[in-house]
Amino acid sequence: MPRPAAAERQIWTVQDAIRFLHCCRATDPSFADLIEVLIGTGIRKGEALALHWDDVHLPERVLYIRYTLSAIDNNRLILTSPKTRSSKDWVALSPRVAVALRHRAEDKSPSQSRADHGGFVFHHPDGRPLHPAYVLNHFHSLCCEFGVPRNTVHDLRHLTATISITAGVPLPVVSKTLRHATLSTTANIYGHLTTQAARDAVDTIDRALTSAGSIEIPGPRTPGDHTSRVRNQGVVTRTQLRSES
């Protein structure tokens, strides 16, 4: 039997994201900081939950992805390597994301600072990391409460790519931001978003050729004109040689 077609995802709009963040900031500020980081960087949920403070460098506005948090048998949490080799890389931080991380830093207790690698950035009050299932369930609950589409947390990564590509960010830069293994991976997933970019490219070629066509271009030369010019140049050259000698 053929597999049923997957349901089409309804990615948030920018207005949906702003509405969620605004409402979440009032009801659950720490969770709003997590969502802000996910949208602003495009990192995966497990990578965000595995972030330690030793991996965050706010003065340089950069963080490093070294681990991902996974649940074994949906219960025991472990730190594993990121999804691909290219996933283990640095990620730039926008001013909004830097502010969200400073909020988390202000809530960091002294005991967390003494924990391994500086402690988890996103955690329960006792310092334990947030369970991925809890994050997903809480996210769904808040989506219904705030009146925005009930997406998955991973869909926030697609929102990051959609905003970037729609704003004209080159596909190789988007691919680097998402830390895809190859550019073709990004192109295959988000190729439908590059339609406008393709139109802009051919329109640029059109404008260049049209503007060049308005420049006065001399008519074609006849063979006789070319021969006469070459012969005259030769005479002048010989004359110059005699005068110089």
PDB file of C-alpha atoms in Angstrom:
ATOM      1  CA  MET A   1       0.000   0.000   0.000  1.00  0.00           C
ATOM      2  CA  PRO A   2       1.338   3.449  -0.835  1.00  0.00           C
ATOM      3  CA  ARG A   3       2.190   5.618   2.120  1.00  0.00           C
ATOM      4  CA  PRO A   4      -0.314   8.441   2.721  1.00  0.00           C
ATOM      5  CA  ALA A   5       0.879  11.895   1.763  1.00  0.00           C
ATOM      6  CA  ALA A   6       2.261  13.911   4.630  1.00  0.00           C
ATOM      7  CA  ALA A   7       0.111  16.767   5.813  1.00  0.00           C
ATOM      8  CA  GLU A   8       1.257  20.126   4.507  1.00  0.00           C
ATOM      9  CA  ARG A   9       2.935  22.150   7.212  1.00  0.00           C
ATOM     10  CA  GLN A  10       1.620  25.576   8.060  1.00  0.00           C
ATOM     11  CA  ILE A  11       4.732  27.544   8.919  1.00  0.00           C
ATOM     12  CA  TRP A  12       4.221  30.529  11.179  1.00  0.00           C
ATOM     13  CA  THR A  13       4.185  33.992   9.722  1.00  0.00           C
ATOM     14  CA  VAL A  14       6.286  36.740  11.272  1.00  0.00           C
ATOM     15  CA  GLN A  15       3.080  38.062  12.868  1.00  0.00           C
ATOM     16  CA  ASP A  16       2.439  34.634  14.455  1.00  0.00           C
ATOM     17  CA  ALA A  17       5.950  34.608  15.900  1.00  0.00           C
ATOM     18  CA  ILE A  18       5.634  38.136  17.296  1.00  0.00           C
ATOM     19  CA  ARG A  19       2.240  37.318  18.845  1.00  0.00           C
ATOM     20  CA  PHE A  20       3.573  34.154  20.502  1.00  0.00           C
ATOM     21  CA  LEU A  21       6.700  35.842  21.851  1.00  0.00           C
ATOM     22  CA  HIS A  22       4.736  38.823  23.176  1.00  0.00           C
ATOM     23  CA  CYS A  23       2.205  36.625  25.012  1.00  0.00           C
ATOM     24  CA  CYS A  24       4.824  34.159  26.213  1.00  0.00           C
ATOM     25  CA  ARG A  25       7.016  36.942  27.562  1.00  0.00           C
ATOM     26  CA  ALA A  26       4.174  37.909  29.896  1.00  0.00           C
ATOM     27  CA  THR A  27       3.305  34.386  31.080  1.00  0.00           C
ATOM     28  CA  ASP A  28       6.523  32.334  30.867  1.00  0.00           C
ATOM     29  CA  PRO A  29       9.603  34.534  30.270  1.00  0.00           C
ATOM     30  CA  SER A  30      12.150  31.710  30.414  1.00  0.00           C
ATOM     31  CA  PHE A  31      10.284  29.725  27.761  1.00  0.00           C
ATOM     32  CA  ALA A  32      10.005  32.866  25.640  1.00  0.00           C
ATOM     33  CA  ASP A  33      13.812  33.141  25.776  1.00  0.00           C
ATOM     34  CA  LEU A  34      14.107  29.558  24.497  1.00  0.00           C
ATOM     35  CA  ILE A  35      11.750  30.238  21.573  1.00  0.00           C
ATOM     36  CA  GLU A  36      13.583  33.499  20.830  1.00  0.00           C
ATOM     37  CA  VAL A  37      16.874  31.585  20.565  1.00  0.00           C
ATOM     38  CA  LEU A  38      15.344  28.865  18.383  1.00  0.00           C
ATOM     39  CA  ILE A  39      13.865  31.350  15.892  1.00  0.00           C
ATOM     40  CA  GLY A  40      16.794  33.767  15.949  1.00  0.00           C
ATOM     41  CA  THR A  41      19.498  31.154  15.324  1.00  0.00           C
ATOM     42  CA  GLY A  42      17.775  28.267  13.537  1.00  0.00           C
ATOM     43  CA  ILE A  43      19.417  25.705  15.828  1.00  0.00           C
ATOM     44  CA  ARG A  44      17.614  22.431  16.510  1.00  0.00           C
ATOM     45  CA  LYS A  45      15.592  21.833  19.683  1.00  0.00           C
ATOM     46  CA  GLY A  46      18.014  19.223  21.053  1.00  0.00           C
ATOM     47  CA  GLU A  47      20.966  21.545  20.372  1.00  0.00           C
ATOM     48  CA  ALA A  48      19.317  24.407  22.257  1.00  0.00           C
ATOM     49  CA  LEU A  49      18.449  22.187  25.231  1.00  0.00           C
ATOM     50  CA  ALA A  50      22.044  20.907  25.345  1.00  0.00           C
ATOM     51  CA  LEU A  51      23.576  24.387  25.418  1.00  0.00           C
ATOM     52  CA  HIS A  52      25.976  25.008  28.309  1.00  0.00           C
ATOM     53  CA  TRP A  53      27.183  28.417  29.408  1.00  0.00           C
ATOM     54  CA  ASP A  54      30.746  27.544  28.438  1.00  0.00           C
ATOM     55  CA  ASP A  55      29.458  27.367  24.834  1.00  0.00           C
ATOM     56  CA  VAL A  56      27.930  30.872  24.927  1.00  0.00           C
ATOM     57  CA  HIS A  57      30.137  33.923  24.350  1.00  0.00           C
ATOM     58  CA  LEU A  58      27.940  36.991  24.624  1.00  0.00           C
ATOM     59  CA  PRO A  59      30.674  39.668  24.182  1.00  0.00           C
ATOM     60  CA  GLU A  60      31.565  38.105  20.811  1.00  0.00           C
ATOM     61  CA  ARG A  61      27.868  37.379  20.059  1.00  0.00           C
ATOM     62  CA  VAL A  62      28.531  33.772  19.150  1.00  0.00           C
ATOM     63  CA  LEU A  63      27.734  30.344  20.547  1.00  0.00           C
ATOM     64  CA  TYR A  64      29.140  26.906  19.767  1.00  0.00           C
ATOM     65  CA  ILE A  65      27.106  23.776  19.119  1.00  0.00           C
ATOM     66  CA  ARG A  66      28.868  20.805  20.712  1.00  0.00           C
ATOM     67  CA  TYR A  67      26.042  18.526  21.883  1.00  0.00           C
ATOM     68  CA  THR A  68      22.418  17.630  21.383  1.00  0.00           C
ATOM     69  CA  LEU A  69      20.095  16.478  24.154  1.00  0.00           C
ATOM     70  CA  SER A  70      18.314  13.208  23.427  1.00  0.00           C
ATOM     71  CA  ALA A  71      15.889  11.030  25.368  1.00  0.00           C
ATOM     72  CA  ILE A  72      16.464   7.265  25.448  1.00  0.00           C
ATOM     73  CA  ASP A  73      13.205   5.300  25.651  1.00  0.00           C
ATOM     74  CA  ASN A  74      11.557   8.700  26.071  1.00  0.00           C
ATOM     75  CA  ASN A  75      12.857   8.831  29.615  1.00  0.00           C
ATOM     76  CA  ARG A  76      16.623   8.971  30.279  1.00  0.00           C
ATOM     77  CA  LEU A  77      18.353  12.093  28.968  1.00  0.00           C
ATOM     78  CA  ILE A  78      21.806  11.893  27.421  1.00  0.00           C
ATOM     79  CA  LEU A  79      24.138  14.252  25.571  1.00  0.00           C
ATOM     80  CA  THR A  80      25.142  13.027  22.125  1.00  0.00           C
ATOM     81  CA  SER A  81      26.973  14.464  19.135  1.00  0.00           C
ATOM     82  CA  PRO A  82      25.047  16.816  16.825  1.00  0.00           C
ATOM     83  CA  LYS A  83      23.153  15.431  13.850  1.00  0.00           C
ATOM     84  CA  THR A  84      25.941  15.832  11.265  1.00  0.00           C
ATOM     85  CA  ARG A  85      29.615  16.768  11.270  1.00  0.00           C
ATOM     86  CA  SER A  86      28.773  20.216   9.893  1.00  0.00           C
ATOM     87  CA  SER A  87      26.267  20.732  12.727  1.00  0.00           C
ATOM     88  CA  LYS A  88      29.122  20.981  15.210  1.00  0.00           C
ATOM     89  CA  ASP A  89      29.962  24.597  14.482  1.00  0.00           C
ATOM     90  CA  TRP A  90      29.611  28.187  15.687  1.00  0.00           C
ATOM     91  CA  VAL A  91      26.407  30.194  15.367  1.00  0.00           C
ATOM     92  CA  ALA A  92      26.146  33.995  15.249  1.00  0.00           C
ATOM     93  CA  LEU A  93      23.843  35.779  17.686  1.00  0.00           C
ATOM     94  CA  SER A  94      21.548  38.645  16.792  1.00  0.00           C
ATOM     95  CA  PRO A  95      20.907  41.449  19.296  1.00  0.00           C
ATOM     96  CA  ARG A  96      17.483  39.945  20.159  1.00  0.00           C
ATOM     97  CA  VAL A  97      18.986  36.531  20.842  1.00  0.00           C
ATOM     98  CA  ALA A  98      21.799  38.074  22.885  1.00  0.00           C
ATOM     99  CA  VAL A  99      19.205  39.846  25.050  1.00  0.00           C
ATOM    100  CA  ALA A 100      17.311  36.570  25.587  1.00  0.00           C
ATOM    101  CA  LEU A 101      20.517  34.836  26.666  1.00  0.00           C
ATOM    102  CA  ARG A 102      21.372  37.697  29.032  1.00  0.00           C
ATOM    103  CA  HIS A 103      17.970  37.145  30.650  1.00  0.00           C
ATOM    104  CA  ARG A 104      18.948  33.506  31.246  1.00  0.00           C
ATOM    105  CA  ALA A 105      22.356  34.556  32.564  1.00  0.00           C
ATOM    106  CA  GLU A 106      20.731  36.846  35.128  1.00  0.00           C
ATOM    107  CA  ASP A 107      18.719  33.890  36.473  1.00  0.00           C
ATOM    108  CA  LYS A 108      21.763  31.624  36.729  1.00  0.00           C
ATOM    109  CA  SER A 109      22.437  30.460  40.284  1.00  0.00           C
ATOM    110  CA  PRO A 110      25.977  30.092  41.743  1.00  0.00           C
ATOM    111  CA  SER A 111      25.533  26.319  41.886  1.00  0.00           C
ATOM    112  CA  GLN A 112      24.975  26.213  38.122  1.00  0.00           C
ATOM    113  CA  SER A 113      28.227  28.065  37.509  1.00  0.00           C
ATOM    114  CA  ARG A 114      30.051  25.274  39.351  1.00  0.00           C
ATOM    115  CA  ALA A 115      28.312  22.580  37.279  1.00  0.00           C
ATOM    116  CA  ASP A 116      29.959  20.859  34.317  1.00  0.00           C
ATOM    117  CA  HIS A 117      30.622  23.262  31.445  1.00  0.00           C
ATOM    118  CA  GLY A 118      28.974  26.085  33.394  1.00  0.00           C
ATOM    119  CA  GLY A 119      25.575  24.398  33.651  1.00  0.00           C
ATOM    120  CA  PHE A 120      22.683  24.257  31.196  1.00  0.00           C
ATOM    121  CA  VAL A 121      21.387  27.487  29.680  1.00  0.00           C
ATOM    122  CA  PHE A 122      17.767  26.232  29.692  1.00  0.00           C
ATOM    123  CA  HIS A 123      16.853  24.189  32.739  1.00  0.00           C
ATOM    124  CA  HIS A 124      14.458  23.418  35.562  1.00  0.00           C
ATOM    125  CA  PRO A 125      14.835  25.328  38.856  1.00  0.00           C
ATOM    126  CA  ASP A 126      17.067  22.549  40.214  1.00  0.00           C
ATOM    127  CA  GLY A 127      19.435  22.847  37.240  1.00  0.00           C
ATOM    128  CA  ARG A 128      18.293  19.746  35.372  1.00  0.00           C
ATOM    129  CA  PRO A 129      17.915  20.161  31.586  1.00  0.00           C
ATOM    130  CA  LEU A 130      14.467  20.518  30.075  1.00  0.00           C
ATOM    131  CA  HIS A 131      13.054  17.283  28.683  1.00  0.00           C
ATOM    132  CA  PRO A 132      12.384  17.486  24.899  1.00  0.00           C
ATOM    133  CA  ALA A 133       8.894  16.023  25.359  1.00  0.00           C
ATOM    134  CA  TYR A 134       8.060  18.642  27.981  1.00  0.00           C
ATOM    135  CA  VAL A 135       9.216  21.430  25.658  1.00  0.00           C
ATOM    136  CA  LEU A 136       7.058  20.121  22.798  1.00  0.00           C
ATOM    137  CA  ASN A 137       3.952  19.637  24.963  1.00  0.00           C
ATOM    138  CA  HIS A 138       4.340  23.032  26.617  1.00  0.00           C
ATOM    139  CA  PHE A 139       4.843  24.655  23.218  1.00  0.00           C
ATOM    140  CA  HIS A 140       1.646  23.070  21.875  1.00  0.00           C
ATOM    141  CA  SER A 141      -0.277  24.182  24.944  1.00  0.00           C
ATOM    142  CA  LEU A 142       0.907  27.771  24.582  1.00  0.00           C
ATOM    143  CA  CYS A 143       0.124  27.798  20.846  1.00  0.00           C
ATOM    144  CA  CYS A 144      -3.510  26.963  21.622  1.00  0.00           C
ATOM    145  CA  GLU A 145      -3.605  29.484  24.464  1.00  0.00           C
ATOM    146  CA  PHE A 146      -2.164  32.314  22.352  1.00  0.00           C
ATOM    147  CA  GLY A 147      -4.215  31.561  19.227  1.00  0.00           C
ATOM    148  CA  VAL A 148      -1.355  30.752  16.818  1.00  0.00           C
ATOM    149  CA  PRO A 149      -0.993  27.671  14.566  1.00  0.00           C
ATOM    150  CA  ARG A 150      -0.036  24.523  16.502  1.00  0.00           C
ATOM    151  CA  ASN A 151       3.280  23.668  14.889  1.00  0.00           C
ATOM    152  CA  THR A 152       6.174  21.529  16.049  1.00  0.00           C
ATOM    153  CA  VAL A 153       9.202  23.093  17.684  1.00  0.00           C
ATOM    154  CA  HIS A 154      11.287  21.977  14.680  1.00  0.00           C
ATOM    155  CA  ASP A 155       9.044  24.111  12.453  1.00  0.00           C
ATOM    156  CA  LEU A 156      10.642  27.166  14.067  1.00  0.00           C
ATOM    157  CA  ARG A 157      13.818  26.193  12.193  1.00  0.00           C
ATOM    158  CA  HIS A 158      11.838  26.345   8.959  1.00  0.00           C
ATOM    159  CA  LEU A 159      10.542  29.760   9.989  1.00  0.00           C
ATOM    160  CA  THR A 160      14.137  30.938  10.362  1.00  0.00           C
ATOM    161  CA  ALA A 161      14.955  29.797   6.832  1.00  0.00           C
ATOM    162  CA  THR A 162      11.740  31.243   5.394  1.00  0.00           C
ATOM    163  CA  ILE A 163      12.360  34.697   6.875  1.00  0.00           C
ATOM    164  CA  SER A 164      15.987  34.697   5.695  1.00  0.00           C
ATOM    165  CA  ILE A 165      15.332  33.560   2.122  1.00  0.00           C
ATOM    166  CA  THR A 166      12.293  35.817   1.697  1.00  0.00           C
ATOM    167  CA  ALA A 167      14.418  38.768   2.843  1.00  0.00           C
ATOM    168  CA  GLY A 168      16.947  38.020   0.085  1.00  0.00           C
ATOM    169  CA  VAL A 169      19.707  36.354   2.111  1.00  0.00           C
ATOM    170  CA  PRO A 170      21.784  34.248  -0.356  1.00  0.00           C
ATOM    171  CA  LEU A 171      21.100  30.528  -0.172  1.00  0.00           C
ATOM    172  CA  PRO A 172      24.739  29.628   0.723  1.00  0.00           C
ATOM    173  CA  VAL A 173      24.522  31.953   3.738  1.00  0.00           C
ATOM    174  CA  VAL A 174      21.213  30.396   4.812  1.00  0.00           C
ATOM    175  CA  SER A 175      22.773  26.952   4.432  1.00  0.00           C
ATOM    176  CA  LYS A 176      25.704  27.996   6.625  1.00  0.00           C
ATOM    177  CA  THR A 177      23.350  29.457   9.229  1.00  0.00           C
ATOM    178  CA  LEU A 178      21.341  26.232   9.392  1.00  0.00           C
ATOM    179  CA  ARG A 179      24.595  24.208   9.286  1.00  0.00           C
ATOM    180  CA  HIS A 180      23.338  21.858   6.588  1.00  0.00           C
ATOM    181  CA  ALA A 181      25.830  19.260   5.379  1.00  0.00           C
ATOM    182  CA  THR A 182      25.564  20.470   1.759  1.00  0.00           C
ATOM    183  CA  LEU A 183      24.071  23.399  -0.113  1.00  0.00           C
ATOM    184  CA  SER A 184      21.905  20.947  -2.083  1.00  0.00           C
ATOM    185  CA  THR A 185      20.179  19.974   1.167  1.00  0.00           C
ATOM    186  CA  THR A 186      19.092  23.567   1.687  1.00  0.00           C
ATOM    187  CA  ALA A 187      18.081  23.930  -1.959  1.00  0.00           C
ATOM    188  CA  ASN A 188      15.984  20.747  -1.880  1.00  0.00           C
ATOM    189  CA  ILE A 189      14.115  21.774   1.270  1.00  0.00           C
ATOM    190  CA  TYR A 190      13.619  25.447   0.494  1.00  0.00           C
ATOM    191  CA  GLY A 191      13.818  25.527  -3.293  1.00  0.00           C
ATOM    192  CA  HIS A 192      10.195  26.675  -3.506  1.00  0.00           C
ATOM    193  CA  LEU A 193      11.168  29.847  -1.640  1.00  0.00           C
ATOM    194  CA  THR A 194      13.807  30.857  -4.189  1.00  0.00           C
ATOM    195  CA  THR A 195      11.287  31.549  -6.976  1.00  0.00           C
ATOM    196  CA  GLN A 196      11.314  35.293  -6.344  1.00  0.00           C
ATOM    197  CA  ALA A 197      15.110  35.283  -6.117  1.00  0.00           C
ATOM    198  CA  ALA A 198      15.264  33.596  -9.521  1.00  0.00           C
ATOM    199  CA  ARG A 199      12.929  36.240 -10.972  1.00  0.00           C
ATOM    200  CA  ASP A 200      15.076  38.989  -9.468  1.00  0.00           C
ATOM    201  CA  ALA A 201      18.163  37.461 -11.089  1.00  0.00           C
ATOM    202  CA  VAL A 202      16.736  37.373 -14.617  1.00  0.00           C
ATOM    203  CA  ASP A 203      15.240  40.855 -14.153  1.00  0.00           C
ATOM    204  CA  THR A 204      18.719  42.120 -13.258  1.00  0.00           C
ATOM    205  CA  ILE A 205      20.100  40.631 -16.479  1.00  0.00           C
ATOM    206  CA  ASP A 206      17.232  42.214 -18.400  1.00  0.00           C
ATOM    207  CA  ARG A 207      17.912  45.663 -16.918  1.00  0.00           C
ATOM    208  CA  ALA A 208      21.646  45.392 -17.633  1.00  0.00           C
ATOM    209  CA  LEU A 209      21.103  44.501 -21.288  1.00  0.00           C
ATOM    210  CA  THR A 210      18.347  47.091 -21.766  1.00  0.00           C
ATOM    211  CA  SER A 211      20.405  49.912 -20.279  1.00  0.00           C
ATOM    212  CA  ALA A 212      23.425  48.900 -22.367  1.00  0.00           C
ATOM    213  CA  GLY A 213      21.269  49.012 -25.501  1.00  0.00           C
ATOM    214  CA  SER A 214      20.641  52.725 -24.979  1.00  0.00           C
ATOM    215  CA  ILE A 215      24.366  53.485 -25.415  1.00  0.00           C
ATOM    216  CA  GLU A 216      25.366  54.734 -28.896  1.00  0.00           C
ATOM    217  CA  ILE A 217      27.228  51.922 -30.616  1.00  0.00           C
ATOM    218  CA  PRO A 218      29.329  52.647 -33.745  1.00  0.00           C
ATOM    219  CA  GLY A 219      28.265  50.931 -36.966  1.00  0.00           C
ATOM    220  CA  PRO A 220      30.084  47.900 -38.369  1.00  0.00           C
ATOM    221  CA  ARG A 221      33.385  48.541 -40.157  1.00  0.00           C
ATOM    222  CA  THR A 222      33.872  47.465 -43.754  1.00  0.00           C
ATOM    223  CA  PRO A 223      36.916  45.364 -44.730  1.00  0.00           C
ATOM    224  CA  GLY A 224      38.275  48.265 -46.763  1.00  0.00           C
ATOM    225  CA  ASP A 225      38.160  50.591 -43.800  1.00  0.00           C
ATOM    226  CA  HIS A 226      40.018  48.080 -41.683  1.00  0.00           C
ATOM    227  CA  THR A 227      42.731  47.553 -44.347  1.00  0.00           C
ATOM    228  CA  SER A 228      43.186  51.282 -44.871  1.00  0.00           C
ATOM    229  CA  ARG A 229      43.464  51.858 -41.125  1.00  0.00           C
ATOM    230  CA  VAL A 230      46.084  49.149 -40.758  1.00  0.00           C
ATOM    231  CA  ARG A 231      48.047  50.453 -43.758  1.00  0.00           C
ATOM    232  CA  ASN A 232      47.962  54.013 -42.462  1.00  0.00           C
ATOM    233  CA  GLN A 233      49.086  52.864 -39.043  1.00  0.00           C
ATOM    234  CA  GLY A 234      52.008  51.092 -40.718  1.00  0.00           C
ATOM    235  CA  VAL A 235      53.077  54.245 -42.590  1.00  0.00           C
ATOM    236  CA  VAL A 236      52.936  56.321 -39.445  1.00  0.00           C
ATOM    237  CA  THR A 237      54.955  53.752 -37.610  1.00  0.00           C
ATOM    238  CA  ARG A 238      57.696  53.689 -40.278  1.00  0.00           C
ATOM    239  CA  THR A 239      57.765  57.482 -40.344  1.00  0.00           C
ATOM    240  CA  GLN A 240      58.171  57.581 -36.611  1.00  0.00           C
ATOM    241  CA  LEU A 241      61.001  55.049 -36.810  1.00  0.00           C
ATOM    242  CA  ARG A 242      62.878  57.120 -39.439  1.00  0.00           C
ATOM    243  CA  SER A 243      62.482  60.298 -37.401  1.00  0.00           C
ATOM    244  CA  GLU A 244      63.640  58.570 -34.262  1.00  0.00           C
ATOM    245  CA  SER A 245      66.701  57.112 -35.993  1.00  0.00           C
TER     246      SER A 245
END
